[in-house]
Coordinates of C-alpha atoms in Angstrom, one line a residue:
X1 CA -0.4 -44.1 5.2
X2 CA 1.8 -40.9 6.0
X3 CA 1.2 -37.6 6.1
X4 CA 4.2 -34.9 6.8
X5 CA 2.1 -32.7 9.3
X6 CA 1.3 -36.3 11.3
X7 CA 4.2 -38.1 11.2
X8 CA 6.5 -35.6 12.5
X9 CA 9.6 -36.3 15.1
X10 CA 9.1 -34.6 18.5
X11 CA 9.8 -31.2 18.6
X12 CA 12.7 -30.8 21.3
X13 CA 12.9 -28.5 23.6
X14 CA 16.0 -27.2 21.9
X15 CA 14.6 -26.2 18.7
X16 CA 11.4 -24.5 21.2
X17 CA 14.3 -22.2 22.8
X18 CA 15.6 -21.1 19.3
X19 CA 12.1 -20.1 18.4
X20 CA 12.0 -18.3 21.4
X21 CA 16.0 -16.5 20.5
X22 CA 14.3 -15.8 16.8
X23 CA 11.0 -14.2 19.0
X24 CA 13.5 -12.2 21.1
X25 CA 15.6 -10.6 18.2
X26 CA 11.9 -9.8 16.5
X27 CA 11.3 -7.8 19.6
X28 CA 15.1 -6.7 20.2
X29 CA 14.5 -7.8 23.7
X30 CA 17.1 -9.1 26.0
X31 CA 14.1 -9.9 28.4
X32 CA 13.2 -13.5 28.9
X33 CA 10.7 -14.7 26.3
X34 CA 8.3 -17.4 27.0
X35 CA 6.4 -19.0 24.2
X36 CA 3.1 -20.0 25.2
X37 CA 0.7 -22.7 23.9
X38 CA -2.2 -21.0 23.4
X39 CA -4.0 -17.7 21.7
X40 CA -2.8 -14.3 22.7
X41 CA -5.4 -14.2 25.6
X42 CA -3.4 -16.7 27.6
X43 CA -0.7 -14.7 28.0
X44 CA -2.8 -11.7 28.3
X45 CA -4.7 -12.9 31.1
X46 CA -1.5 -15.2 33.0
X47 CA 0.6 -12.1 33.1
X48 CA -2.4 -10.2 35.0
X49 CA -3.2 -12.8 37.1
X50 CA 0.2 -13.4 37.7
X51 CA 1.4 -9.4 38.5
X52 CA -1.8 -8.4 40.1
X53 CA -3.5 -8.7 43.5
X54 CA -5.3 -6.8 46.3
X55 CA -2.2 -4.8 47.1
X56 CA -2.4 -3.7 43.2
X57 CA -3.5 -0.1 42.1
X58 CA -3.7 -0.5 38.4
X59 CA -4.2 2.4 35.5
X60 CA -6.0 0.9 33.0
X61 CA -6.2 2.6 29.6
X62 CA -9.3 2.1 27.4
X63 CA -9.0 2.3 24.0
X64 CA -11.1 -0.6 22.6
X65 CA -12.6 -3.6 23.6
X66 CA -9.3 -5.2 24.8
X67 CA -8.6 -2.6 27.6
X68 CA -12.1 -3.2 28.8
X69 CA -11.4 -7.1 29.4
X70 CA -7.8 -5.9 31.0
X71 CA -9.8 -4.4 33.8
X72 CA -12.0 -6.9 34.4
X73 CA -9.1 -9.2 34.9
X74 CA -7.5 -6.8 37.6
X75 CA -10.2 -6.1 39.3
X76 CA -11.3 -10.0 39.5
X77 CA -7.5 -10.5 40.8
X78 CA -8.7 -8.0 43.4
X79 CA -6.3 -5.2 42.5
X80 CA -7.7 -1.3 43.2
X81 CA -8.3 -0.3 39.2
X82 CA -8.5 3.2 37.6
X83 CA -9.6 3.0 34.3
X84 CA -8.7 5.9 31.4
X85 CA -11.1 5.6 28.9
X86 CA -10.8 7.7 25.6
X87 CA -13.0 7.7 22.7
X88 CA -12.2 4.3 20.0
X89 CA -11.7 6.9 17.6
X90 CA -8.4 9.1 18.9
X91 CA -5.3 7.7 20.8
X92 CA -4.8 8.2 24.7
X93 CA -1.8 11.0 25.4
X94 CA 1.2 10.5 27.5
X95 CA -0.4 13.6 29.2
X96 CA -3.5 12.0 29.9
X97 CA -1.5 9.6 31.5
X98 CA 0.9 11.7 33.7
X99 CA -2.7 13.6 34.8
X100 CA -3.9 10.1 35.6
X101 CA -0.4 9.6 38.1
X102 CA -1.3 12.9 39.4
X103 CA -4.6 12.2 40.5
X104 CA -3.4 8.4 41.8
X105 CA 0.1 8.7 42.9
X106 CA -0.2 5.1 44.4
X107 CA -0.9 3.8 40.9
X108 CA 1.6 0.6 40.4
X109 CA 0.5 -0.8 37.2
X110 CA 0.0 0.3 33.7
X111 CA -2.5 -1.8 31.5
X112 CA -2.3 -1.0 27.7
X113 CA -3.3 -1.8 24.1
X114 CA -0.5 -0.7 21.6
X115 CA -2.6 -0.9 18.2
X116 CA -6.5 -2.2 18.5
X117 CA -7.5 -4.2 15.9
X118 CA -10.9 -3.6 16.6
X119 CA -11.3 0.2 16.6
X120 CA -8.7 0.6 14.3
X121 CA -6.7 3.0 16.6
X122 CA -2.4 3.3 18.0
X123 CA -1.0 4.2 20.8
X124 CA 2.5 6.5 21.4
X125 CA 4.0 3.7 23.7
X126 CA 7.2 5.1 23.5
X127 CA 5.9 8.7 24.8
X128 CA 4.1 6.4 27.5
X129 CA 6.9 4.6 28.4
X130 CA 8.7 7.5 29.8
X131 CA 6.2 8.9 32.0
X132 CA 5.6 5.3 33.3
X133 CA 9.1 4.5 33.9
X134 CA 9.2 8.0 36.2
X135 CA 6.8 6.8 38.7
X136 CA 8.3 3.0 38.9
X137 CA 4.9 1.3 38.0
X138 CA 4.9 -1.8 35.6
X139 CA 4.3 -1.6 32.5
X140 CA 2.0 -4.1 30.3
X141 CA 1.4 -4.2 27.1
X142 CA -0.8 -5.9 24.4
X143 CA 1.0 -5.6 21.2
X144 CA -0.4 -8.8 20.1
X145 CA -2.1 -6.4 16.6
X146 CA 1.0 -4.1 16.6
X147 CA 3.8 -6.5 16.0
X148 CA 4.7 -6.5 12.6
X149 CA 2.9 -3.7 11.4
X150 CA 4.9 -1.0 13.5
X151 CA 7.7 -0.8 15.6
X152 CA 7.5 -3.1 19.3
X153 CA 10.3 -2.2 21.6
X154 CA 10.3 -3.7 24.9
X155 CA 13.4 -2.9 25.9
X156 CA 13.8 0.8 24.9
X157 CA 10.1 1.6 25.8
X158 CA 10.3 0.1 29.8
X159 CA 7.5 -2.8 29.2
X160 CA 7.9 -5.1 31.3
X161 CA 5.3 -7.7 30.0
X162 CA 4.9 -7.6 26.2
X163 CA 2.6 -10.2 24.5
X164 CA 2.2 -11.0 20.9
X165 CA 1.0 -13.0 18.8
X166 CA 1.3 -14.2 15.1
X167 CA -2.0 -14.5 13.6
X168 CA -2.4 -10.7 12.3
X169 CA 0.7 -8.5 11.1
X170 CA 2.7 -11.6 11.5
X171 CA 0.9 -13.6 8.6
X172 CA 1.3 -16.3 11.2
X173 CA -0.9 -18.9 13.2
X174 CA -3.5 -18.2 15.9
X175 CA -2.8 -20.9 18.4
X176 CA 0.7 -19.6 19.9
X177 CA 1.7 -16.6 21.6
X178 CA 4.7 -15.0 23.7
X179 CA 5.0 -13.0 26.4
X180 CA 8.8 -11.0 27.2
X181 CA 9.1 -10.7 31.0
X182 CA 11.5 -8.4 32.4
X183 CA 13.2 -8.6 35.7
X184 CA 11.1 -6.3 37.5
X185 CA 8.4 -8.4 36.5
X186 CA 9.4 -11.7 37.4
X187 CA 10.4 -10.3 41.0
X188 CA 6.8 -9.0 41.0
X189 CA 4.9 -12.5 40.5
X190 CA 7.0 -14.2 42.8
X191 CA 6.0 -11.7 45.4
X192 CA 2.7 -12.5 44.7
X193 CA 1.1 -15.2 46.9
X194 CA -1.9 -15.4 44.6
X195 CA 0.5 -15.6 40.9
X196 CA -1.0 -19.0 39.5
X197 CA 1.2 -22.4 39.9
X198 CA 0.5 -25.4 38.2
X199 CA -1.6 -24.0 35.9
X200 CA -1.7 -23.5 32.2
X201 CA -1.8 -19.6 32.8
X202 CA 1.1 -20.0 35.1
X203 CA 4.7 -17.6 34.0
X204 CA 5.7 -19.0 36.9
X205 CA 6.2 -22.2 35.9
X206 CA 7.6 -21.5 33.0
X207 CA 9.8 -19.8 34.8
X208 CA 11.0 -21.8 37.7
X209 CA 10.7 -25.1 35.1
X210 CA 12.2 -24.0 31.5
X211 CA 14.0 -20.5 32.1
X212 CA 16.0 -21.2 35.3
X213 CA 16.1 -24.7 34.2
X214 CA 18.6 -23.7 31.0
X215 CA 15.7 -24.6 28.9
X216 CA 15.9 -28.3 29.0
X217 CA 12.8 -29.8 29.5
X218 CA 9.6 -28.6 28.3
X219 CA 6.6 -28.2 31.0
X220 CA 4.5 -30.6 28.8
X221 CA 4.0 -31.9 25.2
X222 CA 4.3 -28.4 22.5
X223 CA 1.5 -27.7 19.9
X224 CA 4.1 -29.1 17.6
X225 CA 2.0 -27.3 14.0
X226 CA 1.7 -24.5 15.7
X227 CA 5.3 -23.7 16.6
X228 CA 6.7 -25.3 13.3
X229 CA 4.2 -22.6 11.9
X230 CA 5.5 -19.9 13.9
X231 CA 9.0 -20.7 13.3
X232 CA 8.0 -20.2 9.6
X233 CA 6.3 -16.8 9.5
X234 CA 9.7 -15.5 11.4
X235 CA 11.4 -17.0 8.8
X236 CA 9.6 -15.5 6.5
X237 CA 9.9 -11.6 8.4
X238 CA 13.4 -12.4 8.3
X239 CA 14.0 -13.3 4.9
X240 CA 11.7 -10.0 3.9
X241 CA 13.1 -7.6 6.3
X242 CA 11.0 -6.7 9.8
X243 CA 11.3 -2.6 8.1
X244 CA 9.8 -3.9 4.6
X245 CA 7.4 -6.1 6.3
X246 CA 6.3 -2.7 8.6
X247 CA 6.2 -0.7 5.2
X248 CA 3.7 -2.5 3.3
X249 CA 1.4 -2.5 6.6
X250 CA 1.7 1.3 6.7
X251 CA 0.8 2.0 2.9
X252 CA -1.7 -0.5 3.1
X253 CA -3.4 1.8 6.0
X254 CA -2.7 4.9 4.0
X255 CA -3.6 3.2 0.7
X256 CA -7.2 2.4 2.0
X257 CA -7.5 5.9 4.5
X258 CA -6.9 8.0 0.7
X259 CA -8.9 5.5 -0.9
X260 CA -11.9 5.7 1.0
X261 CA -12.3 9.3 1.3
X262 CA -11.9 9.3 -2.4
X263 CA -14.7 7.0 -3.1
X264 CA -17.4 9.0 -1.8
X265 CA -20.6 7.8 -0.9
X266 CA -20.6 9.2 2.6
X267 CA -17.9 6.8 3.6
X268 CA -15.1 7.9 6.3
X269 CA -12.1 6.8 8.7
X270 CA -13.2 5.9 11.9
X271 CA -10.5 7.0 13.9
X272 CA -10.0 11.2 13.3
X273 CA -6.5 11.6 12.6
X274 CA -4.4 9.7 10.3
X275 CA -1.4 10.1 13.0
X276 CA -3.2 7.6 15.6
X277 CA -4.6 5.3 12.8
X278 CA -3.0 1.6 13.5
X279 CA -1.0 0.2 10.7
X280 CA -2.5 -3.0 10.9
X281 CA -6.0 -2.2 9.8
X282 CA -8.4 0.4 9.2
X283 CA -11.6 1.1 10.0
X284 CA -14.3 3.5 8.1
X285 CA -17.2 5.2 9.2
X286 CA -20.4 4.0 7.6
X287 CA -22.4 6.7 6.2
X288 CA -25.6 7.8 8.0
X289 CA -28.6 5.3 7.6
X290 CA -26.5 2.3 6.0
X291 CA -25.5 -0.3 8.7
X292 CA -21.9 -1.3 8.2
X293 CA -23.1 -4.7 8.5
X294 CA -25.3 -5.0 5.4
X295 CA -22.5 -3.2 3.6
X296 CA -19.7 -5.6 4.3
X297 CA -22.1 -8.3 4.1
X298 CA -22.6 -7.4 0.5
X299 CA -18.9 -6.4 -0.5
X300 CA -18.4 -9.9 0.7
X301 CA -20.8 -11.8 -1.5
X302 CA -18.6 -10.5 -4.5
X303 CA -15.5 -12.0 -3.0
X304 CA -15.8 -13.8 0.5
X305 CA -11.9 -13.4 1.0
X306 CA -11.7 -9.7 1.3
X307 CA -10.5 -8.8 4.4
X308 CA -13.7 -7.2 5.3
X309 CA -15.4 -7.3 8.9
X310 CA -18.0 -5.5 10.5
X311 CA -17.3 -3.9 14.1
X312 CA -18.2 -5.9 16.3
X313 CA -21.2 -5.7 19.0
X314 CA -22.7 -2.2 18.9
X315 CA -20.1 -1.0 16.5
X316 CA -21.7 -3.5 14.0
X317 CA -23.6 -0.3 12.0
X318 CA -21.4 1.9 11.7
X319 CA -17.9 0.4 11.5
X320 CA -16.1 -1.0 8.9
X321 CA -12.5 -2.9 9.2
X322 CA -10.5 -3.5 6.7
X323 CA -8.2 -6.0 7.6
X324 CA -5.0 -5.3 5.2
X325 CA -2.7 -7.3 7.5
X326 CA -0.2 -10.3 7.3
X327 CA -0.3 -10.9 3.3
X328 CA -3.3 -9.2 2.8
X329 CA -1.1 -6.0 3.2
X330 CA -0.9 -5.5 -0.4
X331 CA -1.9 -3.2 -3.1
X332 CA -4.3 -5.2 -4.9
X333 CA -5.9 -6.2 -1.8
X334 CA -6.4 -2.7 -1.0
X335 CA -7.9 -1.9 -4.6
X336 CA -10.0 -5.4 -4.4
X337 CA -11.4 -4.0 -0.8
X338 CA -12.6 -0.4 -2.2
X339 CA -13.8 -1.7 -5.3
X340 CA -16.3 -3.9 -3.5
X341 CA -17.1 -1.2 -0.8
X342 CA -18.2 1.1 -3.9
X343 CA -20.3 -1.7 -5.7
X344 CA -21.9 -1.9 -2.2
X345 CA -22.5 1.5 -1.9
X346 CA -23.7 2.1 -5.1
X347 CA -26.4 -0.7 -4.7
X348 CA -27.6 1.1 -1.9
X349 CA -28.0 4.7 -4.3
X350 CA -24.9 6.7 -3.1
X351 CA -22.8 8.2 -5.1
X352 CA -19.3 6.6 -5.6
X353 CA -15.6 7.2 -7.8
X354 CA -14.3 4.0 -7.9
X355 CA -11.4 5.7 -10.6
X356 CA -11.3 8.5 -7.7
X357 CA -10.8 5.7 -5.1
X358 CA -8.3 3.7 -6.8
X359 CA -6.4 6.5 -8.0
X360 CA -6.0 7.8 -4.4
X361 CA -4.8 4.5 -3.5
X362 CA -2.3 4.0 -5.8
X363 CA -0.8 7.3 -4.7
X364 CA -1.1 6.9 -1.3
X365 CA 0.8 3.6 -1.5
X366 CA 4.8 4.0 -0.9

């Protein structure tokens, strides 16, 4: 008995590097990009572990969860870390980060989250680029949320380790990620004695045994689905257009942003201004004594495939995400999302539009 996702010939490690080539032109890199065979967090936490060490002094921004876990990381690697925390509902300033070079001039390293998922909140990495690139530090970036849904530019910004991954804006898989390595970086983890090596979380390897190696010969057997799936969802970007496929993700966040404040019933955006909102989802304010959990919980009992989450840990009362990303950023997603918020609301005796709501959104989309 066949099957076609079983019985498939080996992937070579030819058709791996043209992945990678499609990955690069996504990102308009010329850096090295290394495809790695796990979730985002293994490139997240390699290229720390890799970069970072005692002799670090790292300036860790804090905008969510993520940049939390990012200084845990440094500080395990043994690196000195200042963290820059901002409240999950604004955006950190390329001011607050020049202040933060003034007040550490011996700062090296630059830790960053370009769009959280979580809090619903963006970044301005371009404007952080600059002031990054005038004291020499390197520059890392999570854009594993971002890609897709806005504008990722390695190159032009000065990041010298950009992950992403596929699963959200993407509409790909969860189970592979990239990393683009500049030079800089590179010449930094082979400086550093304690840069993993025969590891799973090791760039280094990659490095020594696929880059500088002409991409040959792969370290060890690919997720084979998972790459064949990646390869597909570029396809796909390609075929749409990265600009369209950026569009619909921004009218879906200003689709749902109108469309909630129409609706009423004590409901709000999370994050203050619209300007530092992320693309790839929003999240809403619950209104005073409703828990965002019970809400979602019973928007999602009308229709379990909304996009619908509740924050998570203590942000589980009073946050709501809407997850419009991948090919859930769509109009009708959008209006299927509010709809069920209202009826949620409503059952709990606030006072909704739905007509107000879904009028607002249908405007708001462009």
């Amino acid at each position: 008995m066949t099957h076609p996702f079983l019985d498939l010939p080996p992937l070579t490690a030819a058709r791996f590097a043209a992945i990678e080539d499609r990955v690069a032109r996504l990102l308009g890199t010329r850096q090295d990009v290394v495809i790695m065979q796990g979730e985002a967090l293994l490139p997240l936490e390699g290229a720390i572990r890799a970069t970072a060490g005692p002799g670090t002094t790292a300036l860790n921004v804090i905008t969510g969860p993520y940049g939390q876990t990012f200084g845990d990381w440094l500080r395990d690697c043994g690196a000195t870390v200042h963290d820059l925390s901002v409240p999950f509902h604004t955006a950190v300033s390329a001011e607050q980060i020049r202040k933060a070079f003034a007040e550490h001039p011996g700062i090296d390293f630059v830790s960053l989250v370009h769009a959280e998922a979580a809090t619903g909140n963006t970044n301005p990495v371009a404007e952080i680029g600059e002031v990054v690139r005038e004291h020499g530090a390197l520059f890392y970036l999570d854009a594993v949320a971002s890609v897709g849904a806005e504008p990722v530019l390695p190159d032009e910004w000065g990041v010298d380790l950009c992950v992403i991954g596929a699963q959200k804006a993407m509409g790909g898989p969860a189970g592979v990620s990239a990393v683009s390595v500049s030079e800089r970086a590179w010449a930094r983890m082979a400086a550093n004695p304690q840069a993993p090596r025969r590891s799973y979380l090791s760039l280094l390897d990659w490095k020594e045994r696929w880059v500088d190696g002409g991409r040959k010969a792969l370290l060890h057997a690919p997720a084979q689905l998972e790459m064949l799936a990646l390869e597909a969802c570029v396809e796909r970007i390609e075929a749409e257009g990265l600009e369209t496929v950026m569009a619909r993700h921004r009218s879906a966040a200003s689709a749902t942003r109108a469309g909630a404040l129409a609706l009423g019933g004590g409901l709000e955006p999370y994050v203050h201004e619209a300007a530092e909102a992320a693309p790839v989802a929003t999240t809403l304010r619950a209104p005073s004594g409703v828990a965002a959990s019970d809400l979602v919980a019973r928007a999602l009992a009308t229709d379990p495939a909304l996009p619908l989450a509740a924050g998570g840990g203590a942000l589980a009362r009073e946050m709501i995400r809407v997850n419009h990303y991948g090919p859930d950023a769509t109009p009708g997603t959008i209006q299927a999302a509010l709809a069920a918020l209202g009826a949620a609301l409503a059952e709990q005796g606030l006072q909704v539009d739905p007509d107000a709501a879904r009028r607002a959104a249908e405007q708001a989309w462009n």
